[in-house]
PDB file of C-alpha atoms and ligand atoms in Angstrom:
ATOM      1  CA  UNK A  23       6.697  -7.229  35.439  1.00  0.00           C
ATOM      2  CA  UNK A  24      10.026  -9.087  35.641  1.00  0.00           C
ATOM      3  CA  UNK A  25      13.355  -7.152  37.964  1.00  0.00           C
ATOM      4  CA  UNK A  26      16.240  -7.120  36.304  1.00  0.00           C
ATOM      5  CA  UNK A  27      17.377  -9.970  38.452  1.00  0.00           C
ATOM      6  CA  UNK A  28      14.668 -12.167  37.736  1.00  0.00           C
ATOM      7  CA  UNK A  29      15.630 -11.826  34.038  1.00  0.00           C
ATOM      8  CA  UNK A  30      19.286 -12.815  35.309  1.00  0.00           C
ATOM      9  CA  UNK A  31      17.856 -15.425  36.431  1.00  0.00           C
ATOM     10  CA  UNK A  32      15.487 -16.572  33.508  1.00  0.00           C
ATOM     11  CA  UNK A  33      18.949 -15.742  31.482  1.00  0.00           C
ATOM     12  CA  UNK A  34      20.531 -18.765  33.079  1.00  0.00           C
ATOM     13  CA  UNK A  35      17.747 -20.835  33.078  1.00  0.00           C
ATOM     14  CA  UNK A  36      17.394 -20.279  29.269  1.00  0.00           C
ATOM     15  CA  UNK A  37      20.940 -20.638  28.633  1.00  0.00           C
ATOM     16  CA  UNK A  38      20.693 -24.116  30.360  1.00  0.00           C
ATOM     17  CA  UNK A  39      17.575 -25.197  28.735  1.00  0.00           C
ATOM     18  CA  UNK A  40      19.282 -24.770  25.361  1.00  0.00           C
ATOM     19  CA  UNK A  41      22.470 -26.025  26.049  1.00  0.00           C
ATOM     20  CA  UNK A  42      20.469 -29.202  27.509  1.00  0.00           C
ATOM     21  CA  UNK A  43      18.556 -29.440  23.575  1.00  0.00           C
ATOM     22  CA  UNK A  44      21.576 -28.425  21.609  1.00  0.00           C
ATOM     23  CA  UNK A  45      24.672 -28.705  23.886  1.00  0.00           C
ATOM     24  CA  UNK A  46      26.820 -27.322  20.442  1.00  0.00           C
ATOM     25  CA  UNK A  47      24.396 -24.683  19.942  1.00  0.00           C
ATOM     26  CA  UNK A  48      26.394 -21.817  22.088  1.00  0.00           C
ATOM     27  CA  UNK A  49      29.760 -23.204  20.335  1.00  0.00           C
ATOM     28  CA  UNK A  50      28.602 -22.906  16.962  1.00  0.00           C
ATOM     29  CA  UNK A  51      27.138 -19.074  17.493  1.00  0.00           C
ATOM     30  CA  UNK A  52      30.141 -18.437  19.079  1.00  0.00           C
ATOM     31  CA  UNK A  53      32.326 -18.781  16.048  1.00  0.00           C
ATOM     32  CA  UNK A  54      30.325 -16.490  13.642  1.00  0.00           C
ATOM     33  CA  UNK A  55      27.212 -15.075  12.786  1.00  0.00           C
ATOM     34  CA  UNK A  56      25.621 -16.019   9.571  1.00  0.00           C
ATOM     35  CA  UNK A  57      22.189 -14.271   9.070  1.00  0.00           C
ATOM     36  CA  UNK A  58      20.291 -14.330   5.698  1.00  0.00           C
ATOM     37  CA  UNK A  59      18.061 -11.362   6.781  1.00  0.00           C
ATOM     38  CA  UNK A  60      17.946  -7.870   8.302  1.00  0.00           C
ATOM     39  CA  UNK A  61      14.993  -7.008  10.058  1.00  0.00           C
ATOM     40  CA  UNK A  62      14.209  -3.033  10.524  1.00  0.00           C
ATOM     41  CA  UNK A  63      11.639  -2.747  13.164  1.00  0.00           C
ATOM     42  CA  UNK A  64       9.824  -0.778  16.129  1.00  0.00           C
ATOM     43  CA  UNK A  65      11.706  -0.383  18.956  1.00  0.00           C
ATOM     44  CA  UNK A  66       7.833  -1.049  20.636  1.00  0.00           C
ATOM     45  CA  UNK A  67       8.005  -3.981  23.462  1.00  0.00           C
ATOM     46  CA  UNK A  68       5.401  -6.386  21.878  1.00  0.00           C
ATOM     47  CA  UNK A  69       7.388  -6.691  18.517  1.00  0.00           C
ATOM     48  CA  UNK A  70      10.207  -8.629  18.903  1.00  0.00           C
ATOM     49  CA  UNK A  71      11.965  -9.821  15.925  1.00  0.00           C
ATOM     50  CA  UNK A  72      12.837 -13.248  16.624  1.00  0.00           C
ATOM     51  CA  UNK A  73       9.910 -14.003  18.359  1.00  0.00           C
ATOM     52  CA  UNK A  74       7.123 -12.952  16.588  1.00  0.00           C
ATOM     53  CA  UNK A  75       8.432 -15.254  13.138  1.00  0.00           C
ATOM     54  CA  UNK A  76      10.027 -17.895  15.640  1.00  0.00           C
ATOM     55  CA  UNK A  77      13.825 -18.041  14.435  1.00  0.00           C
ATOM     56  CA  UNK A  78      16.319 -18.600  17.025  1.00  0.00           C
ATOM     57  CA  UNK A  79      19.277 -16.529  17.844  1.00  0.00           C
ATOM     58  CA  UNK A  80      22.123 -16.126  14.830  1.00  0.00           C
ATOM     59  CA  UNK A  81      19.720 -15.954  11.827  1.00  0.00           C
ATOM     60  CA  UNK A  82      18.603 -12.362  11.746  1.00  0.00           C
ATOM     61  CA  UNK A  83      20.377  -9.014  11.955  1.00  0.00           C
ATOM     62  CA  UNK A  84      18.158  -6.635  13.588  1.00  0.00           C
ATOM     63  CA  UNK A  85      17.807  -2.850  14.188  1.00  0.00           C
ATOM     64  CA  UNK A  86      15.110  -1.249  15.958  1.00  0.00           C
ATOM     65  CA  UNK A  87      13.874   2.462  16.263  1.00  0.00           C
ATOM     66  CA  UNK A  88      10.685   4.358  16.835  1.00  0.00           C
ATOM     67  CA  UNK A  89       8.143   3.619  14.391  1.00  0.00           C
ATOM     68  CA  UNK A  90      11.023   1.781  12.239  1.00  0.00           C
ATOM     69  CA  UNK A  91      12.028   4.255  10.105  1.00  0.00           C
ATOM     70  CA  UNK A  92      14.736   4.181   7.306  1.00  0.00           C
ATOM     71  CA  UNK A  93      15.899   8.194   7.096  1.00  0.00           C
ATOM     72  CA  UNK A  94      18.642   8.725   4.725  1.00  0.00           C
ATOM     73  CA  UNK A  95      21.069  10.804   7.068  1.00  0.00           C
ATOM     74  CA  UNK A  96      20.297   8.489  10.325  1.00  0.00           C
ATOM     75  CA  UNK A  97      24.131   7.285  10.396  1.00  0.00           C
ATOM     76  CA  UNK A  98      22.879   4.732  12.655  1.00  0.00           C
ATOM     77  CA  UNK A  99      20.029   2.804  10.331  1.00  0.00           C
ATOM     78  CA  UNK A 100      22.589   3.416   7.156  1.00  0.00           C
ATOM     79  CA  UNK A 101      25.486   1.635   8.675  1.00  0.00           C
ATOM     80  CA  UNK A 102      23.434  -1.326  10.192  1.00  0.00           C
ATOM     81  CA  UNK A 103      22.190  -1.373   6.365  1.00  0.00           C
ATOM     82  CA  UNK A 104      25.159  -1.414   4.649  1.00  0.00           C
ATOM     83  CA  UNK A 105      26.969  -3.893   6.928  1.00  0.00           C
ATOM     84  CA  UNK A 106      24.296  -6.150   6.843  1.00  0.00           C
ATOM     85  CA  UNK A 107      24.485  -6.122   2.944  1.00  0.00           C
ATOM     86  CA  UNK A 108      28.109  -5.323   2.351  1.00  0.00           C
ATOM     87  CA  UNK A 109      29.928  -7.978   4.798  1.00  0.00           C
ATOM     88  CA  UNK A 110      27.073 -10.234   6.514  1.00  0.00           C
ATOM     89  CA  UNK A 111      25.745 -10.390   2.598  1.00  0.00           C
ATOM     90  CA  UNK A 112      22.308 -10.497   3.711  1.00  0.00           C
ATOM     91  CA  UNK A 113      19.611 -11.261   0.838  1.00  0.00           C
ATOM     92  CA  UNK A 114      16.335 -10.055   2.302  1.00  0.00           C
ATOM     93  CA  UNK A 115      15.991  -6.979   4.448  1.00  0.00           C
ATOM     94  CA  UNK A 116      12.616  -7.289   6.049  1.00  0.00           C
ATOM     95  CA  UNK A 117      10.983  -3.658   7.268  1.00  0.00           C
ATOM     96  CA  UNK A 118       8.039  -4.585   9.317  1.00  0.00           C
ATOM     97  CA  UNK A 119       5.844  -1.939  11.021  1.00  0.00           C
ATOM     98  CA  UNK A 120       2.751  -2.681  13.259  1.00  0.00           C
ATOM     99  CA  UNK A 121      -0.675  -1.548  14.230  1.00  0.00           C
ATOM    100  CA  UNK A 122      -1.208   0.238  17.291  1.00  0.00           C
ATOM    101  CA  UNK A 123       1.658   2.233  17.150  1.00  0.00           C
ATOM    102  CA  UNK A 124       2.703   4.915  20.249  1.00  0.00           C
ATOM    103  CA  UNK A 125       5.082   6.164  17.155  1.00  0.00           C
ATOM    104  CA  UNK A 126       2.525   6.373  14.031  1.00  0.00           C
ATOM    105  CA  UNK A 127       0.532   8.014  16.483  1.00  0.00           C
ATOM    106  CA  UNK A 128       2.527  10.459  17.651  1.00  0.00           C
ATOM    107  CA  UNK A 129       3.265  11.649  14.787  1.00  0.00           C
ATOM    108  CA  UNK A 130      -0.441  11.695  13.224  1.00  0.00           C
ATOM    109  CA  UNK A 131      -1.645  14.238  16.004  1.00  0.00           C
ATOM    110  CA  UNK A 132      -1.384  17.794  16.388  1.00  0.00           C
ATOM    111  CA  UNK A 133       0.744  17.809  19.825  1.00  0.00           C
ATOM    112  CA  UNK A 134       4.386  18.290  20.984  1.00  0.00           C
ATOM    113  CA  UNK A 135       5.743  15.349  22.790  1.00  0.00           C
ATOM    114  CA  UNK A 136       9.447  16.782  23.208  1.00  0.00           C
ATOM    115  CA  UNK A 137      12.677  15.595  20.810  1.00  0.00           C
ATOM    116  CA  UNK A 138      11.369  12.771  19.567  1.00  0.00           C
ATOM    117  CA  UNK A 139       9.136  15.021  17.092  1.00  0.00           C
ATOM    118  CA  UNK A 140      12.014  15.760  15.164  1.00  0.00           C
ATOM    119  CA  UNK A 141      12.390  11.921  14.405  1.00  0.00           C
ATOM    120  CA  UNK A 142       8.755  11.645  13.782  1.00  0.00           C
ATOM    121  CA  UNK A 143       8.662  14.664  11.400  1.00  0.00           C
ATOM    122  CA  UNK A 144       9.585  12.546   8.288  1.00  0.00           C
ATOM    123  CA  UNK A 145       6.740  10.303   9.207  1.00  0.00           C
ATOM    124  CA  UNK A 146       4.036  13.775   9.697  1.00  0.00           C
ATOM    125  CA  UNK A 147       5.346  14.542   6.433  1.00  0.00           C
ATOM    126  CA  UNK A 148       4.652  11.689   5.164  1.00  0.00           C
ATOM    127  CA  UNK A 149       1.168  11.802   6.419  1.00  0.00           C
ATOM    128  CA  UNK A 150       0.412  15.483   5.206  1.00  0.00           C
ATOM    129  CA  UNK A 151       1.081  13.746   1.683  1.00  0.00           C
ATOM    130  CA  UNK A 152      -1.361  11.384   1.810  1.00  0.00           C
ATOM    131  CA  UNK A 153      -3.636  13.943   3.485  1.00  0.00           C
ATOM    132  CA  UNK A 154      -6.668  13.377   1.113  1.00  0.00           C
ATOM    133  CA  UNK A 155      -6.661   9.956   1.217  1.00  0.00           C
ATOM    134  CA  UNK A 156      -6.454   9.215   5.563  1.00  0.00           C
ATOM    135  CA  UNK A 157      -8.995  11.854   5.322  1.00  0.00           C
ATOM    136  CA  UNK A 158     -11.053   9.295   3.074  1.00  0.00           C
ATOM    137  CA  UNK A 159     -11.098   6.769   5.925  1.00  0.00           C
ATOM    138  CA  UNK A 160     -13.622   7.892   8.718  1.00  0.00           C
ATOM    139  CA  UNK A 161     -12.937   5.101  10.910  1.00  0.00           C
ATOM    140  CA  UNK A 162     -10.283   5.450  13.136  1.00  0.00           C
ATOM    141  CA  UNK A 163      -8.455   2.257  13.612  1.00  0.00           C
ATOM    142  CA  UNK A 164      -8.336   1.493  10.004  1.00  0.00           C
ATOM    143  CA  UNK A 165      -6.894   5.057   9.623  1.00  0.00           C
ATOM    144  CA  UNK A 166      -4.429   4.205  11.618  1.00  0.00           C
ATOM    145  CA  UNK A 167      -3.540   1.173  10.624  1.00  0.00           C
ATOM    146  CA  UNK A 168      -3.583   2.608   6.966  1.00  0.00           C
ATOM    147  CA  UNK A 169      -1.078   5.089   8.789  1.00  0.00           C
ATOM    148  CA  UNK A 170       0.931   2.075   9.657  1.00  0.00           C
ATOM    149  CA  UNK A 171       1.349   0.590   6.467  1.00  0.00           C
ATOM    150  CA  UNK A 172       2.142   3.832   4.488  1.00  0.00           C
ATOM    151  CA  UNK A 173       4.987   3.623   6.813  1.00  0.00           C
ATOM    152  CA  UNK A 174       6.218   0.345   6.408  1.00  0.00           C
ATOM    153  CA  UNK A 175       5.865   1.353   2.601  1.00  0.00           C
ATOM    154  CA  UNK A 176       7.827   4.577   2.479  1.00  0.00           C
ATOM    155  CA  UNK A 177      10.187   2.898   4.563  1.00  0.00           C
ATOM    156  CA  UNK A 178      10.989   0.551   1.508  1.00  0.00           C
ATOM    157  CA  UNK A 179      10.909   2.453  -0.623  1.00  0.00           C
ATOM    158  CA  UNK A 180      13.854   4.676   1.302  1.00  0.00           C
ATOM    159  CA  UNK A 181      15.684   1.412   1.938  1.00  0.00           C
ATOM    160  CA  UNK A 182      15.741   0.972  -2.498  1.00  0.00           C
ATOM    161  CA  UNK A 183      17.359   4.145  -3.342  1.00  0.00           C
ATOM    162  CA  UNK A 184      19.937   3.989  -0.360  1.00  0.00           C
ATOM    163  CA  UNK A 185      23.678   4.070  -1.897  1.00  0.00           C
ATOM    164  CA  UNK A 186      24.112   0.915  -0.256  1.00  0.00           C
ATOM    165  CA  UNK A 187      21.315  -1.111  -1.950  1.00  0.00           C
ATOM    166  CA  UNK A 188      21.875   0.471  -5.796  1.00  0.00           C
ATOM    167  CA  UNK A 189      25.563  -0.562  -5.266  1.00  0.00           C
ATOM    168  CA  UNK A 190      24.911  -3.814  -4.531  1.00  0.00           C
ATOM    169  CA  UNK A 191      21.831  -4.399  -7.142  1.00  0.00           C
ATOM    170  CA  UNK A 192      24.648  -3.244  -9.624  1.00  0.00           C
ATOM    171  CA  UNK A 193      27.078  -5.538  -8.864  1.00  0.00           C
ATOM    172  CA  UNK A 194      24.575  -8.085  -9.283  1.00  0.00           C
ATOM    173  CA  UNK A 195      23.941  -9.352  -5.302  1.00  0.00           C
ATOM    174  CA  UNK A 196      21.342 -10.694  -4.513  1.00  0.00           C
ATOM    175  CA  UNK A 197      19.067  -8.539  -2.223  1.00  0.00           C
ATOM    176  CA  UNK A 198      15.433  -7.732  -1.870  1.00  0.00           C
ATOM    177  CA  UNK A 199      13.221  -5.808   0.078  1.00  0.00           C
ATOM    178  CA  UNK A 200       9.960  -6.686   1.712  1.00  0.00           C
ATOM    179  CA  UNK A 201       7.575  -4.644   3.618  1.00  0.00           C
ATOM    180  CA  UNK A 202       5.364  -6.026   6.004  1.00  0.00           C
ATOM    181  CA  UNK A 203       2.942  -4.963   9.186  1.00  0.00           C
ATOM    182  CA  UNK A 204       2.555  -6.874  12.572  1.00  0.00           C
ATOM    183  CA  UNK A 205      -0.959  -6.892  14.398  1.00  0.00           C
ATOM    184  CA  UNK A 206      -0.285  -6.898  17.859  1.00  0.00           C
ATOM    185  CA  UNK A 207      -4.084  -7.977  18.315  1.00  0.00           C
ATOM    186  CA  UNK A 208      -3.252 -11.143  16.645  1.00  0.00           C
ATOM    187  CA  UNK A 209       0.201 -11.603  16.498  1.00  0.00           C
ATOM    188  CA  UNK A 210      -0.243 -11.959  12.418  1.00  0.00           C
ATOM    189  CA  UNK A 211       2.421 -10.390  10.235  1.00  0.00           C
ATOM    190  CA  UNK A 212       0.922  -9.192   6.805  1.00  0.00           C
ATOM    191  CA  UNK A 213       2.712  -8.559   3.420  1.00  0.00           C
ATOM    192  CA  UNK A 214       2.015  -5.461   2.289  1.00  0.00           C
ATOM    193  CA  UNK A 215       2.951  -6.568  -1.305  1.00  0.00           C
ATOM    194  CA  UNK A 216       5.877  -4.616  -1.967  1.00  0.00           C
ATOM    195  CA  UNK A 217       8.767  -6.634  -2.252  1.00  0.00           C
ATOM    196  CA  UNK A 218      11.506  -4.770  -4.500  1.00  0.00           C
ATOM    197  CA  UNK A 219      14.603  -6.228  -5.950  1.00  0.00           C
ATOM    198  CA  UNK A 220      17.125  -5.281  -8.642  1.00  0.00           C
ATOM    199  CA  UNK A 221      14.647  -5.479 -11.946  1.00  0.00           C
ATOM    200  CA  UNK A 222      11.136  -4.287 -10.113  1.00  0.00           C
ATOM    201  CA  UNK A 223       9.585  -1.387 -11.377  1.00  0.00           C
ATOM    202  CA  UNK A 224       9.828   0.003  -8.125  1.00  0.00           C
ATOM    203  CA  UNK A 225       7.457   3.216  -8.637  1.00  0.00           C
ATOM    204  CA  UNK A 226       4.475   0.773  -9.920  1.00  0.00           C
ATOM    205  CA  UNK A 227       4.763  -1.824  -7.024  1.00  0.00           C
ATOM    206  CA  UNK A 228       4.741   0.871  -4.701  1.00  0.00           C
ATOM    207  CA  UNK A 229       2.019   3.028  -6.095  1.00  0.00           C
ATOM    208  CA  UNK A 230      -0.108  -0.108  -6.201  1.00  0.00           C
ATOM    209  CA  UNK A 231       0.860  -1.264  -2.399  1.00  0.00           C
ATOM    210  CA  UNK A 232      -0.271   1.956  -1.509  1.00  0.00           C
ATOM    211  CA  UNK A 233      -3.455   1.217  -3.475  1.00  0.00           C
ATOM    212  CA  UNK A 234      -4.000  -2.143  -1.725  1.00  0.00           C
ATOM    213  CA  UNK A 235      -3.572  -0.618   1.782  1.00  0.00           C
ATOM    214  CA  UNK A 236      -5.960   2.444   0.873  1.00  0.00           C
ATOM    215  CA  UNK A 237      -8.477  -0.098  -0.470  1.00  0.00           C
ATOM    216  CA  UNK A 238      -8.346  -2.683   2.452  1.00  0.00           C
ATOM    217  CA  UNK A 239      -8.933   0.854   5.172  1.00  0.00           C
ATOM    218  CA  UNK A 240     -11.793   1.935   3.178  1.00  0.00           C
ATOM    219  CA  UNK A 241     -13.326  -1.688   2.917  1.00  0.00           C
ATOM    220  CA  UNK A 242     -13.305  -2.284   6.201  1.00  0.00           C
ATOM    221  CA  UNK A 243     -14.274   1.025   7.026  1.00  0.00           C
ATOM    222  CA  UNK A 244     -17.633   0.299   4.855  1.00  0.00           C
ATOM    223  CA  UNK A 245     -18.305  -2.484   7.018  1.00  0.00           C
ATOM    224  CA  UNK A 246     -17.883  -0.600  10.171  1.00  0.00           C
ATOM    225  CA  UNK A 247     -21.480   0.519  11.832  1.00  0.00           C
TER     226      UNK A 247
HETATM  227 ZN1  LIG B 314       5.751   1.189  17.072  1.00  0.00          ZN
END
């Protein structure tokens, strides 16, 4: 595990490397960011943005929480939303969630783990709601993975009715949503198939992502011994 000086170090070697590859590189980040997306992700070590779709620095806008979650009175989330959207003029605000989650499955179980259960209550909530159908899956991984991607779904679905989106769907911007889930057994991102924009019918593509994700944990629940 790297010291914080050895990642001074690995800074300077990095900042070398790329200067040696692109030696206007640092110059033309310097003068202004320019990202087309916003990524909302977990704050979890082994998802990191830019690495795990293999952009460089200066063409995503990121934020990062616990089990990347969109709550409506998070002041934090909201304003990285709306000034990705309202002055970076973003067009794709990518929510991607992953399996094995410390997050997800914290707030699945029946046990206090301090504060941070108050940020994970939206997500137990969410859970409860869906009660009949986790309880449907037997096998525990895909459970939890199905856990995952109900997540990543409400999460969109949160993001299309913030003020910040319907403003700017009105005034005709262009802007969509996608949801999608990382495996951090495989390093494969999935698309959970619901994208939204300004004319979906977002209650039917998210009814029928949820159906996808609760078909796929069944399936491969049937095939489990
Ligand atoms: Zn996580």
């Amino acid at each position: 595990m790297p010291e914080p000086t050895d990642m001074l170090a690995n800074n300077r070697q990095w900042a070398h490397d790329v200067s040696s590859r692109d030696p206007d590189f640092f110059n033309r980040l310097a003068r202004q960011q320019t990202p087309d997306c916003l990524w909302i992700g977990c704050s979890d070590s082994r998802v990191p943005a830019t690495q795990i779709v293999d952009v460089p620095p200066g063409e995503i806008f990121v934020h990062r929480n616990i089990a990347n979650q969109v709550i409506h009175s998070d002041l934090n989330c909201q304003s990285v939303i709306q000034f990705a959207v309202d002055v970076l003029k973003i067009r794709h605000i990518l929510i991607c969630g992953h399996y094995g989650c410390s997050g997800i499955a914290a707030a699945a179980e029946n046990e206090r783990h301090g504060l941070v259960d108050h940020w994970l209550r939206h997500l137990t909530d969410l859970f409860e709601s869906h009660q009949e159908l986790l309880d449907s899956v037997a096998d525990d991984r895909s459970r939890s993975q199905l856990q995952s991607e109900l997540g990543v779904i409400k999460q969109v679905s949160n993001i299309a009715t913030t003020v910040t989106v319907r403003d700017a769907w009105q005034r005709g911007q262009e802007l969509s949503i996608h949801g999608w889930v990382y495996d951090v057994a495989d390093g494969l991102v999935k698309d959970l198939q619901v994208t939204l924009g300004p004319d979906s019918d977002d209650k039917a593509v998210i009814s029928n992502a949820i159906a996808i994700a609760a078909r796929t944990a069944r399936s491969e629940n049937q095939s489990c011994p």
